[in-house]
Amino acid sequence: MPTLLPGSVDTAGQRATLGVLGGGQLGRMFVHAAQRLGYFTAVLEPDAKSPAGLVSHHHIQTAYDDLAGLAELARLCQAVTTEFENVPAQALQTLAQTRPVAPSAAVVGIAQNRIEEKAHFAACADVSGVTCAPYAVLETPADLQAVLDERADLLPGILKTARMGYDGKGQVRVKTTAELAAAWAELAGVACVLEKMLPLTAECSVLVARGWDGQVVSFAPQRNVHVAGILAVTHAYAGNMSPALAERARTAAVSIAQHLGYVGVLCVEFFVVDDGSEYGGLVVNEMAPRPHNSGHYTIDACDASQFDLQVHAMAGLPLPQPRQHSPAIMLNLLGDVWFGADGQRQEPDWLGVLRLPGTHLHLYGKEQARPGRKMGHLTITGPDVASVKTVARRAAELLGLPGLNDI
């Protein structure tokens, strides 16, 4: 792809414009990063009041697979990305006929299907140095019977739908063969994978950015804490995990991106497991072909955020190696924060939180708070890890956030 310079205008008077499929908070933060560099932006999103659509120069309010809407997005933009992996891959294929699209439809298709995703991880295990948890594919009653008869070693395990599972959705923990059969029936017999449950000690993720020319940069691994399957706390500072394990995770994530021929920002999530070694073993869990919730701290704690790098990669700009200038902890803000213990709506104690040093509040512009819905995040930065942890604990207390024991 030829370099699309910030703020440029072509001979036909067309302003340099970047497009995004999806209007959620990731699209909103991408739009902000692109606009700061001087690009115009266009969002294709059916919701009239979507977070990204409300702040973009252009909002094409159509379904993701609407051909007229896709044609309009292609007309307005010189390059297009996506802000979530469940956009129809066919829409990306359609756009790619006339415009550079990053990541590609093929890569997004892999990330949309856990069966294909795990096959990819297995295929590049020799290069990445990591593999996924032992698993079996369930697509037919015969597959289920084979697991019941021959793969009892996978129990206890987690049954996950191959498609449309995120934030703990489409997942059922099973301990026995009877529970497995019942769980698959409960999921309507859709294609699934059964993963063996491993002795986890931690979870981490790595953000990688790769350009059209193959240049790769990455952030240091983040240690993540999930509550009820949803990210609650991200620890981003030196010492959040052993240096040896962190380097293994970073190297593995870069290898996975290279193996895919990936373009854009990729997040690879890992489990740290108790394998008897000093620091534990590393198992790859899943990947997200986009910026990630666990990387939101980069907006306030780094000289280039994950969204800055997404813009650079799309536009064919050089990818600077990001530098983290402050230790950080990110607290996810779900809709639960807007409700008291009695279930009555309440206004969060923003005044108390914003009095604390080093707090950076990001609300996503969503009109309706609902339990479990991602409404924003709070990043705490400071001169040292101890002070960041102290402020993060206090902020979590004021907002009634989970994960306090892990700060």
mmCIF file of N, CA and C in Angstrom, residues 205-208 217-222 250 297-298 302 304-306 309 321-323:
data_model
loop_
_atom_site.group_PDB
_atom_site.id
_atom_site.type_symbol
_atom_site.label_atom_id
_atom_site.label_comp_id
_atom_site.label_asym_id
_atom_site.label_seq_id
_atom_site.Cartn_x
_atom_site.Cartn_y
_atom_site.Cartn_z
ATOM 1 N N SER A 205 -1.430 -10.808 28.191
ATOM 2 C CA SER A 205 -1.668 -10.552 26.772
ATOM 3 C C SER A 205 -0.532 -9.705 26.223
ATOM 4 N N VAL A 206 -0.335 -9.806 24.920
ATOM 5 C CA VAL A 206 0.706 -9.039 24.234
ATOM 6 C C VAL A 206 0.084 -8.358 23.026
ATOM 7 N N LEU A 207 0.374 -7.083 22.855
ATOM 8 C CA LEU A 207 -0.088 -6.305 21.712
ATOM 9 C C LEU A 207 1.053 -6.162 20.715
ATOM 10 N N VAL A 208 0.765 -6.521 19.475
ATOM 11 C CA VAL A 208 1.736 -6.470 18.396
ATOM 12 C C VAL A 208 1.174 -5.597 17.286
ATOM 13 N N VAL A 217 6.447 -4.073 15.720
ATOM 14 C CA VAL A 217 6.781 -3.548 17.045
ATOM 15 C C VAL A 217 5.780 -4.132 18.027
ATOM 16 N N SER A 218 6.095 -4.050 19.307
ATOM 17 C CA SER A 218 5.188 -4.637 20.300
ATOM 18 C C SER A 218 5.321 -3.920 21.630
ATOM 19 N N PHE A 219 4.293 -4.087 22.451
ATOM 20 C CA PHE A 219 4.310 -3.607 23.826
ATOM 21 C C PHE A 219 4.747 -4.741 24.735
ATOM 22 N N ALA A 220 5.214 -4.382 25.921
ATOM 23 C CA ALA A 220 5.522 -5.399 26.919
ATOM 24 C C ALA A 220 4.226 -6.094 27.328
ATOM 25 N N PRO A 221 4.280 -7.359 27.724
ATOM 26 C CA PRO A 221 3.064 -8.075 28.117
ATOM 27 C C PRO A 221 2.358 -7.425 29.310
ATOM 28 N N GLN A 222 1.025 -7.474 29.257
ATOM 29 C CA GLN A 222 0.195 -7.029 30.372
ATOM 30 C C GLN A 222 -0.293 -8.258 31.143
ATOM 31 N N ARG A 250 6.145 -12.267 24.448
ATOM 32 C CA ARG A 250 6.315 -11.268 23.391
ATOM 33 C C ARG A 250 6.819 -11.940 22.105
ATOM 34 N N TYR A 297 -4.521 0.994 28.551
ATOM 35 C CA TYR A 297 -3.580 1.774 29.362
ATOM 36 C C TYR A 297 -2.557 2.504 28.499
ATOM 37 N N THR A 298 -2.313 2.010 27.276
ATOM 38 C CA THR A 298 -1.280 2.605 26.418
ATOM 39 C C THR A 298 -1.615 4.044 26.038
ATOM 40 N N CYS A 302 1.914 5.422 27.620
ATOM 41 C CA CYS A 302 2.925 5.203 26.581
ATOM 42 C C CYS A 302 2.989 6.401 25.638
ATOM 43 N N ALA A 304 3.176 6.146 22.446
ATOM 44 C CA ALA A 304 2.338 5.794 21.301
ATOM 45 C C ALA A 304 1.359 4.724 21.774
ATOM 46 N N SER A 305 0.078 4.963 21.580
ATOM 47 C CA SER A 305 -0.931 4.008 22.058
ATOM 48 C C SER A 305 -1.157 2.908 21.027
ATOM 49 N N GLN A 306 -1.908 1.874 21.433
ATOM 50 C CA GLN A 306 -2.247 0.822 20.482
ATOM 51 C C GLN A 306 -3.047 1.384 19.312
ATOM 52 N N LEU A 309 -0.723 3.123 16.810
ATOM 53 C CA LEU A 309 -0.050 2.138 15.977
ATOM 54 C C LEU A 309 -1.006 1.537 14.948
ATOM 55 N N GLN A 321 8.758 2.076 17.817
ATOM 56 C CA GLN A 321 8.698 1.170 18.955
ATOM 57 C C GLN A 321 8.135 1.938 20.146
ATOM 58 N N PRO A 322 6.972 1.556 20.662
ATOM 59 C CA PRO A 322 6.370 2.331 21.753
ATOM 60 C C PRO A 322 7.198 2.245 23.023
ATOM 61 N N ARG A 323 7.177 3.335 23.766
ATOM 62 C CA ARG A 323 7.905 3.410 25.039
ATOM 63 C C ARG A 323 6.912 3.705 26.147
#
